[in-house]
XYZ file of C-alpha atoms in Angstrom:
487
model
C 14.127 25.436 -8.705
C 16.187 24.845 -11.599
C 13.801 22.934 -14.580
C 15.967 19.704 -15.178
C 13.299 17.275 -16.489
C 12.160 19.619 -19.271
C 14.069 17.784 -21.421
C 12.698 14.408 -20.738
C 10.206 12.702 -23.038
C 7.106 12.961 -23.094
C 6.954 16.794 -22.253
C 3.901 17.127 -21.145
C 4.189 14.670 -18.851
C 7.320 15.629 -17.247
C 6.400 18.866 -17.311
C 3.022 18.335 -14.780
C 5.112 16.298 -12.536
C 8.070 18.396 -11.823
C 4.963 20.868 -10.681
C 3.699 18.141 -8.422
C 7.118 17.801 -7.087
C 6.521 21.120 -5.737
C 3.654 20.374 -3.421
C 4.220 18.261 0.008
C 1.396 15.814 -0.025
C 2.243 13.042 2.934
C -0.894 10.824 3.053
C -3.320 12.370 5.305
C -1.749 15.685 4.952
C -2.989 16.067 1.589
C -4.426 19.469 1.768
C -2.117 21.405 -0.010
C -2.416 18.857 -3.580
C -6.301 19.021 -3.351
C -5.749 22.861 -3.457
C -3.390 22.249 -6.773
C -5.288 19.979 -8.408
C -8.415 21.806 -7.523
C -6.608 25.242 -8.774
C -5.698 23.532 -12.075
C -9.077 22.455 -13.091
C -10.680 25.620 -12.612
C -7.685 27.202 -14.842
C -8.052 24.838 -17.769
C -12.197 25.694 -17.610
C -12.815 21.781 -16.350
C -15.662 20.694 -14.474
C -14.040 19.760 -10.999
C -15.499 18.769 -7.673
C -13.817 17.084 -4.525
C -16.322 15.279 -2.392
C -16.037 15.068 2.098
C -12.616 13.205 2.538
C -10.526 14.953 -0.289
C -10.785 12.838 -3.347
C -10.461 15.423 -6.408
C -12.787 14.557 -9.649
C -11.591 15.892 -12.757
C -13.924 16.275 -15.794
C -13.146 16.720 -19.659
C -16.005 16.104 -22.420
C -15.208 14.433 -25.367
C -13.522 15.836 -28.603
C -16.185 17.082 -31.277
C -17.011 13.650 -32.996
C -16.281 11.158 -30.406
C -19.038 11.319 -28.173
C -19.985 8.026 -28.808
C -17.003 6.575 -27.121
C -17.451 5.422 -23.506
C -16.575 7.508 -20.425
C -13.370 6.536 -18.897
C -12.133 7.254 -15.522
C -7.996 7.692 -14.889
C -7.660 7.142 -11.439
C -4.487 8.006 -9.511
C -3.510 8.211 -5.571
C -2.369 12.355 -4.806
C -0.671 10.928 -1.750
C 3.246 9.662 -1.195
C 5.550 7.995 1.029
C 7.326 9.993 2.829
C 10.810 8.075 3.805
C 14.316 9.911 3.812
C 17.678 8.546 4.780
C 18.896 9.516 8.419
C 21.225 11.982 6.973
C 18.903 14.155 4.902
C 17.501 16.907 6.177
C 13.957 17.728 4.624
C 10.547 18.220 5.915
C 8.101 16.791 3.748
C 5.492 18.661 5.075
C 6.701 21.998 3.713
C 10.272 21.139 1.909
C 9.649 20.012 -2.377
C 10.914 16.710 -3.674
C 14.565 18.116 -5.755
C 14.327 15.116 -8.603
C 17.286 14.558 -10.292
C 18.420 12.103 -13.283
C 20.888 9.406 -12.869
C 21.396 6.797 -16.097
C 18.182 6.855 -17.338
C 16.666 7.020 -14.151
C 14.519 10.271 -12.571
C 15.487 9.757 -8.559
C 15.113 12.415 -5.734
C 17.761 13.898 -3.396
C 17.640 11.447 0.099
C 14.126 10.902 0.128
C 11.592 9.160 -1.796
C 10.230 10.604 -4.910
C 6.648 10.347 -5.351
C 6.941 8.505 -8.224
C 4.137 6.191 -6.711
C 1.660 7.680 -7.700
C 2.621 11.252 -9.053
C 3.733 10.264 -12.540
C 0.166 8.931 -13.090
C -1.225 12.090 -11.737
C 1.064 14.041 -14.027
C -0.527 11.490 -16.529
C -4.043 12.357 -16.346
C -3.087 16.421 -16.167
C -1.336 15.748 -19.633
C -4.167 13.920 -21.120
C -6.513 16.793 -19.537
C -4.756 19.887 -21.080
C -3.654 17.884 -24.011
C -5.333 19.936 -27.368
C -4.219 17.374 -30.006
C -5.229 13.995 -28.593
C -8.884 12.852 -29.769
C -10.427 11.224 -27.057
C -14.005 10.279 -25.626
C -15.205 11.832 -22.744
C -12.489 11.800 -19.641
C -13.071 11.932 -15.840
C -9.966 12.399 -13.888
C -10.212 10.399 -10.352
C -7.507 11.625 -7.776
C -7.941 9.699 -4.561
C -6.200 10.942 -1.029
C -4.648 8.485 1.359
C -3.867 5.153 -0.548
C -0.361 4.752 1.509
C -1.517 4.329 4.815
C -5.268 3.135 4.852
C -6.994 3.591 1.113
C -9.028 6.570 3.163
C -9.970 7.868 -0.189
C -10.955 4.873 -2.169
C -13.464 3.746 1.238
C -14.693 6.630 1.443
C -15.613 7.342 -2.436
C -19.323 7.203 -2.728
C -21.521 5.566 -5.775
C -22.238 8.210 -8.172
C -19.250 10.434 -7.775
C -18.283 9.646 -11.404
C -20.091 8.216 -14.248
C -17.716 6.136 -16.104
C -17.912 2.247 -16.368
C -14.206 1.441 -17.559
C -11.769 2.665 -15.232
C -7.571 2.987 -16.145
C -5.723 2.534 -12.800
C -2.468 4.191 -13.356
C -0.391 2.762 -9.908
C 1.511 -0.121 -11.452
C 5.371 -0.477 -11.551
C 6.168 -2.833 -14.417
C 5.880 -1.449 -17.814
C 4.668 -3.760 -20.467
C 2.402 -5.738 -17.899
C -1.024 -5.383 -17.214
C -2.511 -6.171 -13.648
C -6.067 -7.413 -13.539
C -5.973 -8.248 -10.298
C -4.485 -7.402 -5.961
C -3.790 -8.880 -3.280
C -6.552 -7.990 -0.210
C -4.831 -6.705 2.869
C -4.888 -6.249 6.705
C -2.679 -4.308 9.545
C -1.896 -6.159 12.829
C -0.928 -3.836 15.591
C 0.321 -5.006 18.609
C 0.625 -2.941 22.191
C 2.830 -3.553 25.005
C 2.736 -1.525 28.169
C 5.645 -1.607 29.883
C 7.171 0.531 33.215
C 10.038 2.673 33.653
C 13.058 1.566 36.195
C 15.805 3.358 36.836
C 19.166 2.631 35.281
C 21.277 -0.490 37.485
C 24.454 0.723 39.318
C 26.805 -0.663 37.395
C 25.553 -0.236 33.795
C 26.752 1.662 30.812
C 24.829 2.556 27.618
C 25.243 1.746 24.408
C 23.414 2.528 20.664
C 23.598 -0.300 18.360
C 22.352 0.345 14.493
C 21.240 -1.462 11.262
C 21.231 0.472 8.453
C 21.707 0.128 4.838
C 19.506 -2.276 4.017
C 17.181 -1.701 0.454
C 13.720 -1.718 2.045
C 11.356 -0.888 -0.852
C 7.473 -2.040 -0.995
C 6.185 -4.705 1.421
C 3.742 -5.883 -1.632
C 5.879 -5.537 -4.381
C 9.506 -6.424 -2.927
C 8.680 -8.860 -0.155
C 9.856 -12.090 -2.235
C 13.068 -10.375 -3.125
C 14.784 -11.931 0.006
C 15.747 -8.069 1.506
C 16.201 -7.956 5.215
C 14.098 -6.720 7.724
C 15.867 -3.992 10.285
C 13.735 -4.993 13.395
C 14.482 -9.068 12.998
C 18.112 -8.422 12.200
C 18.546 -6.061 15.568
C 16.606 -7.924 17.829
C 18.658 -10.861 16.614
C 21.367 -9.791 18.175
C 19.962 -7.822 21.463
C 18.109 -11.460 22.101
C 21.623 -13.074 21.631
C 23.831 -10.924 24.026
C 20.517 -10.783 26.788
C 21.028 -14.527 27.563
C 24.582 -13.453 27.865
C 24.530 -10.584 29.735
C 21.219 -9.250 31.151
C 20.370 -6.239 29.383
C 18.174 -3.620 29.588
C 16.288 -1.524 26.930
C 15.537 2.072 26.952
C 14.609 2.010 23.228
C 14.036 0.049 20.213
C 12.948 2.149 17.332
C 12.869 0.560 13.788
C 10.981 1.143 10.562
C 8.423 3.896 9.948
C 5.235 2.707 7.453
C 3.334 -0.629 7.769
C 3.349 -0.807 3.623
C 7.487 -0.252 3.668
C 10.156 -3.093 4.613
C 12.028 -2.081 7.293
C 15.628 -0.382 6.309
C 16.799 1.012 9.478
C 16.552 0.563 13.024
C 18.641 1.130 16.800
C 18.223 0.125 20.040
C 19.706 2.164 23.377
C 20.451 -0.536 26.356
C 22.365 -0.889 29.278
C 24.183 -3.650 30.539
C 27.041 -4.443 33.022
C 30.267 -2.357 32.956
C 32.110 -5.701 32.761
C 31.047 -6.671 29.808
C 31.824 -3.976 27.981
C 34.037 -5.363 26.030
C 32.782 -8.639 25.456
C 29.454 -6.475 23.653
C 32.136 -5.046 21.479
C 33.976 -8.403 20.594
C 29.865 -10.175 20.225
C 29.005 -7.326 17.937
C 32.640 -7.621 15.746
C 31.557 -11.131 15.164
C 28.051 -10.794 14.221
C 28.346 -8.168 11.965
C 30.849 -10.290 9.955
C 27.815 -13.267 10.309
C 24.938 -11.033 9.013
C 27.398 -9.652 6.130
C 27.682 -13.117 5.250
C 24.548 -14.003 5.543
C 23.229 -10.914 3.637
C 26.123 -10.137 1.161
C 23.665 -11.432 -1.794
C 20.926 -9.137 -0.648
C 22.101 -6.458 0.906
C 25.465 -5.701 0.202
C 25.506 -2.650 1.957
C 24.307 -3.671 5.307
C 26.094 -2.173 8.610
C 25.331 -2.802 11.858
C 27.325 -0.272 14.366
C 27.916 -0.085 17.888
C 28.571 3.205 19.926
C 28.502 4.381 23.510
C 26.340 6.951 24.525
C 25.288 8.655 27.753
C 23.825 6.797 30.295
C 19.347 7.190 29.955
C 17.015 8.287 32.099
C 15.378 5.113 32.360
C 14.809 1.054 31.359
C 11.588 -0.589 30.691
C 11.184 -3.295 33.453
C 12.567 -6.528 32.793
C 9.325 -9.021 31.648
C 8.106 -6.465 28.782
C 11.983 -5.914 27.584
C 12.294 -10.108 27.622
C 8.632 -10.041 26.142
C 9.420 -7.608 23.652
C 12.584 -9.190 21.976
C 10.282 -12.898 22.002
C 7.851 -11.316 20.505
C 9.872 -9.620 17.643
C 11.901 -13.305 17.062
C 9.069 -15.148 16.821
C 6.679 -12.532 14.551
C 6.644 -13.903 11.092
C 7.987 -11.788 8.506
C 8.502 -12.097 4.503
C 6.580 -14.480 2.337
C 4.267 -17.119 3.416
C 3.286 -19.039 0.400
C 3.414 -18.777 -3.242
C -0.102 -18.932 -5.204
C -0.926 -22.216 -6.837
C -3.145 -20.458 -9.230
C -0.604 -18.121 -10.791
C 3.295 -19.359 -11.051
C 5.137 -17.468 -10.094
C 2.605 -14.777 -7.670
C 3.115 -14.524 -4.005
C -0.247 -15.553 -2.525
C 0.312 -14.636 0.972
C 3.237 -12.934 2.883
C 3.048 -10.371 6.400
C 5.896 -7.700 7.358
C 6.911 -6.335 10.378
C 6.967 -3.091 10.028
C 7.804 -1.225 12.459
C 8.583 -1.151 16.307
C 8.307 2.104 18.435
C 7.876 3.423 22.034
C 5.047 5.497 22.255
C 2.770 7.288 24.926
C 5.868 7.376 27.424
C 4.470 3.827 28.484
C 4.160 2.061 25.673
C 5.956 -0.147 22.831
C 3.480 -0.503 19.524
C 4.479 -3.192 16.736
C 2.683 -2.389 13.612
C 2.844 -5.684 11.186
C 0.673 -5.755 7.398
C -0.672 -8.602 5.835
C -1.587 -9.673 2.271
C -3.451 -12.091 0.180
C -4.930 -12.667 -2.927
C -7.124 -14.999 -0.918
C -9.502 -13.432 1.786
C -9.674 -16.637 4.385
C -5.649 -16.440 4.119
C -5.497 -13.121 4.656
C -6.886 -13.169 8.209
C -5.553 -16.680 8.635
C -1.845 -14.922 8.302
C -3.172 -11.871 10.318
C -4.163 -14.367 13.180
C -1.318 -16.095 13.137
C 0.868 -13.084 13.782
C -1.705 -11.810 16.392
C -1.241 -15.431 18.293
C 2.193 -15.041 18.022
C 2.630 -11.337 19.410
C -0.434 -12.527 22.249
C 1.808 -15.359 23.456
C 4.271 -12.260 24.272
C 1.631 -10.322 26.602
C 0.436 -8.182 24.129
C -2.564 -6.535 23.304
C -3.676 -6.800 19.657
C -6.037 -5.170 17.796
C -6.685 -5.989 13.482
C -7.698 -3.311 11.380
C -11.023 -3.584 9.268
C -7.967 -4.068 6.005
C -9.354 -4.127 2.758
C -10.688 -6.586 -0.089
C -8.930 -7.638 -3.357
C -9.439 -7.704 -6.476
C -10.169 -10.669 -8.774
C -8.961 -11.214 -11.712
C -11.627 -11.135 -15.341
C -9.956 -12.208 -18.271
C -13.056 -11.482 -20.027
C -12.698 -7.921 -19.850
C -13.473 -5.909 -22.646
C -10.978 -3.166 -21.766
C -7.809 -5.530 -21.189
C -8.653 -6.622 -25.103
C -8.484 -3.123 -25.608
C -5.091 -2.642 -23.705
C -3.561 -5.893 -24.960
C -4.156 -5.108 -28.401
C -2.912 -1.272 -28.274
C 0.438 -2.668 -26.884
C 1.475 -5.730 -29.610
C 0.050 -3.388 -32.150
C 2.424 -0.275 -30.981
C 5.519 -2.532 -29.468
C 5.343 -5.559 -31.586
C 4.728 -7.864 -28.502
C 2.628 -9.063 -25.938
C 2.206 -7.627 -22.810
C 2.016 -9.502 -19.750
C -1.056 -10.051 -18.248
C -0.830 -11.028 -14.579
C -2.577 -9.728 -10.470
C -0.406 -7.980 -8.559
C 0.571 -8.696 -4.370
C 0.492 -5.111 -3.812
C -2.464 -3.424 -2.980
C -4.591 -1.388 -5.406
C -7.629 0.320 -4.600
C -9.692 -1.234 -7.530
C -11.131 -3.804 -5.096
C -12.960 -0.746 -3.341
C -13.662 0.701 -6.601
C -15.322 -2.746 -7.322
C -17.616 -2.838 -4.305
C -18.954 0.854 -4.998
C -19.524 0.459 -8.825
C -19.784 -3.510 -8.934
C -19.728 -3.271 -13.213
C -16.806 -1.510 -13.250
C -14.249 -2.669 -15.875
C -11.015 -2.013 -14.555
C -7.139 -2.678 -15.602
C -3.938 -1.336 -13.675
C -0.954 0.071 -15.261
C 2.213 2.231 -15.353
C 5.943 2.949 -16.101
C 8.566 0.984 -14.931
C 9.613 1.954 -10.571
C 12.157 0.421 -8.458
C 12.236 0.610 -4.694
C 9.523 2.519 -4.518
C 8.379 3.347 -0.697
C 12.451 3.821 0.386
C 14.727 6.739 -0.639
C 15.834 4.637 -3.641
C 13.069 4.925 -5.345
C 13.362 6.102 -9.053
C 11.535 5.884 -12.376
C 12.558 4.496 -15.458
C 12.853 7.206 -18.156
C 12.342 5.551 -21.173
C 9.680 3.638 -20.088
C 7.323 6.677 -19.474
C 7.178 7.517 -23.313
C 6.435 3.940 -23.696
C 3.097 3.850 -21.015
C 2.103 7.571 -22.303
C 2.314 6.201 -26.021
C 0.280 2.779 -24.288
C -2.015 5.184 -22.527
C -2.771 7.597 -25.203
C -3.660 4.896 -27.928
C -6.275 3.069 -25.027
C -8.124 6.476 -24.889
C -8.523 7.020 -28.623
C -9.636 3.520 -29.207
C -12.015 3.317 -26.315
C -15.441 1.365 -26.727
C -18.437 2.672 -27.943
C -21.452 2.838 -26.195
């Protein structure tokens, strides 16, 4: 594949993670990265290990006179999000990301790019073949399965690295410093349901949403973006008091840390009212385009016949099923009184699919940078999906991270960045998840910050990283290692 970031600043950087473009690595398919990243370590003579689940442990010593510096761990996720746009054909278990540059922006061809987290993996491969940065002694921490359930990170086991101050590179705002994460929690919600054949008299229609912006249910959820499943089931609720219909499928969203962007729904419903679907459609379409044209300006919701189905889930789960999607709470829940400005709480509804030929699963996540309103959102969205007849079940989720202004490494970090850029950095916690807070109850004196380059609509195929701001957190990073505490 043609080489077109090799002219991007910082080199090195771009360099390692054009190369990681090259290797699928879905979370929990990460077999083919730990082979990379194990291959590379053994070719640049560095002490590398990967322990039982996957997670890859890098290891250079120090540069001849700076042994006295403390160890520092990099830490980075080897896993991505794999979403691609209906019209793209790639497998991302076999196919590379093609990255391309738009305005000042690296993006990738209809799917996402593995920005989150690869460009902090092609971070710590920089700083580990680098032969003209003096540095302390560096262990490189590459963790499997962040996306989908922080495998990696619960799984790491105390003494797998020595370090004590530990550089999370998974943030998305350059010139900020996180401290702190929301905790976090997956609701999943089952509803059996039996097949019926088709009513004499029916014909079958597809109905889409598409367009919408999606992006990261941590990260983007106060940004007001609209959530596939609600805005379908909207309307399938409003034409069933109508006309009676019946659903064959509902299938919207894919990953329980992504908003929503797409979704359909096959149905039946009388022949009569065929056109009256058509005219209820025309009209809200031109409602939700309203409502939305802020937003998501490129919202489209379509309507097309198809060929009639095998079959129709029986009437009480289909009713059940569009109550229970209405009435699910979605977006932000409240804003934190302790930091102006910080969502505190919020859930998304993530995703709704048939499954096991009998069955519909809902797959909600929530967050908070407060553990009793964590599960307090979590059992609110349980009651209201158990109200519908389903079956719920919460997954074990996993802690936050709170916040130490006193740390000795932030001090580091905040004074590397006014004295390189002239200004302060922002210090602030973060609603997304980070794995720190697992780090935390492993290696309870760990000193920890997060940060990274600036990434938009990350976890959707918009997702894209800001050029110039890479040279900026390499030039950040760089200066943190060389000025590192002594022991």
């Amino acid at each position: 594949m043609e080489n077109i970031l090799n002219k991007l600043e910082p080199k090195e950087v771009w360099k390692h993670f054009e190369d990681i473009c090259q290797v699928p690595r879905p979370s929990k398919k990460e077999e083919k990265i730990i082979e990379f990243l194990i291959e590379f370590g053994k070719k640049n003579n560095l002490e590398t290990k990967r322990d039982e689940i996957g997670n890859v442990l890098i290891k250079k010593p120090a540069t001849p006179g700076k042994e006295n510096l403390k160890t520092v761990v990099l830490q980075s996720h080897m896993d991505m999000v794999c979403e691609k746009n209906n019209d793209t054909a790639h497998n991302f278990d076999t196919d590379p990301i093609i990255p391309w540059i738009d305005n000042g922006w690296v993006k990738a061809k209809g799917t996402t790019l593995g920005a989150d987290d690869g460009i902090g993996m092609a971070a710590e491969m920089a700083l580990l073949t680098s032969n003209n940065i003096e540095h302390g002694p560096i262990e490189c921490l590459f963790t499997v399965d962040e996306e989908t359930g922080l495998s990696g990170a619960f799984a790491l086991q105390p003494g797998f690295f020595d370090g004590k101050i530990l550089l999370n590179l998974d943030s998305e705002d350059e010139g900020e410093i996180f401290i702190g994460c929301a905790g976090g929690i997956d609701t999943l919600a089952n509803m059996e349901y039996q097949k019926e054949e088709v009513p004499n008299g029916h014909f079958a229609i597809r109905i889409d949403v598409k367009g919408l912006l999606g992006g990261h249910s941590g990260d983007e959820i106060n940004k007001g973006r609209g959530n596939s499943n609600k805005i379908l089931n909207r309307f399938l609720w409003q034409i069933n008091k109508k006309y009676h219909i019946r659903i064959n499928e509902f299938n919207g969203g894919n990953l329980r840390n992504a908003i929503p962007r797409e979704a359909y729904a096959i149905i039946t419903i009388p022949s009569e009212f065929k056109e009256n679907v058509r005219a209820d459609l025309n009209i809200y379409a031109a409602e939700m385009e309203h409502v939305w044209e802020i937003y998501e300006p490129k919202l489209k919701i379509t309507l097309e016949s198809v060929e009639k189905p095998d079959f129709v889930i029986d009437v009480d789960t289909s009713n059940n099923l569009m109550d229970a999607i209405y009435a699910c709470p979605h977006g932000v829940f409240t804003m934190s009184s302790r930091m102006p400005g910080m969502v505190e709480t919020s859930t998304n509804l993530a995703s709704v699919k048939f499954i096991d030929d009998s069955k519909i699963q809902i797959t909600t996540s929530q967050r908070s940078d407060v553990d009793s309103e964590k599960y307090n959102i979590a059992q609110m969205v349980g009651s209201s999906l158990t109200l519908a007849g389903a079956q719920i079940e919460h997954t074990d989720g996993y802690p936050g991270w709170a916040p130490n202004p006193n740390s000795e490494i932030l001090t580091v970090a905040v004074d590397s960045y006014k004295k390189l850029f002239g200004k302060d950095p922002v210090v602030r916690s973060i609603h997304a998840g980070l794995e720190c807070g697992l780090f935390l109850e492993k290696y309870p004196e760990m000193d920890m910050i997060s940060f990274g380059p600036t990434l938009r609509d990350v976890h959707s195929p918009d997702e894209r990283i800001n050029i110039e701001t890479v040279e900026k957190f390499w030039q950040h990073l760089v200066d943190i290692i060389q000025n590192m505490p002594t022991n």
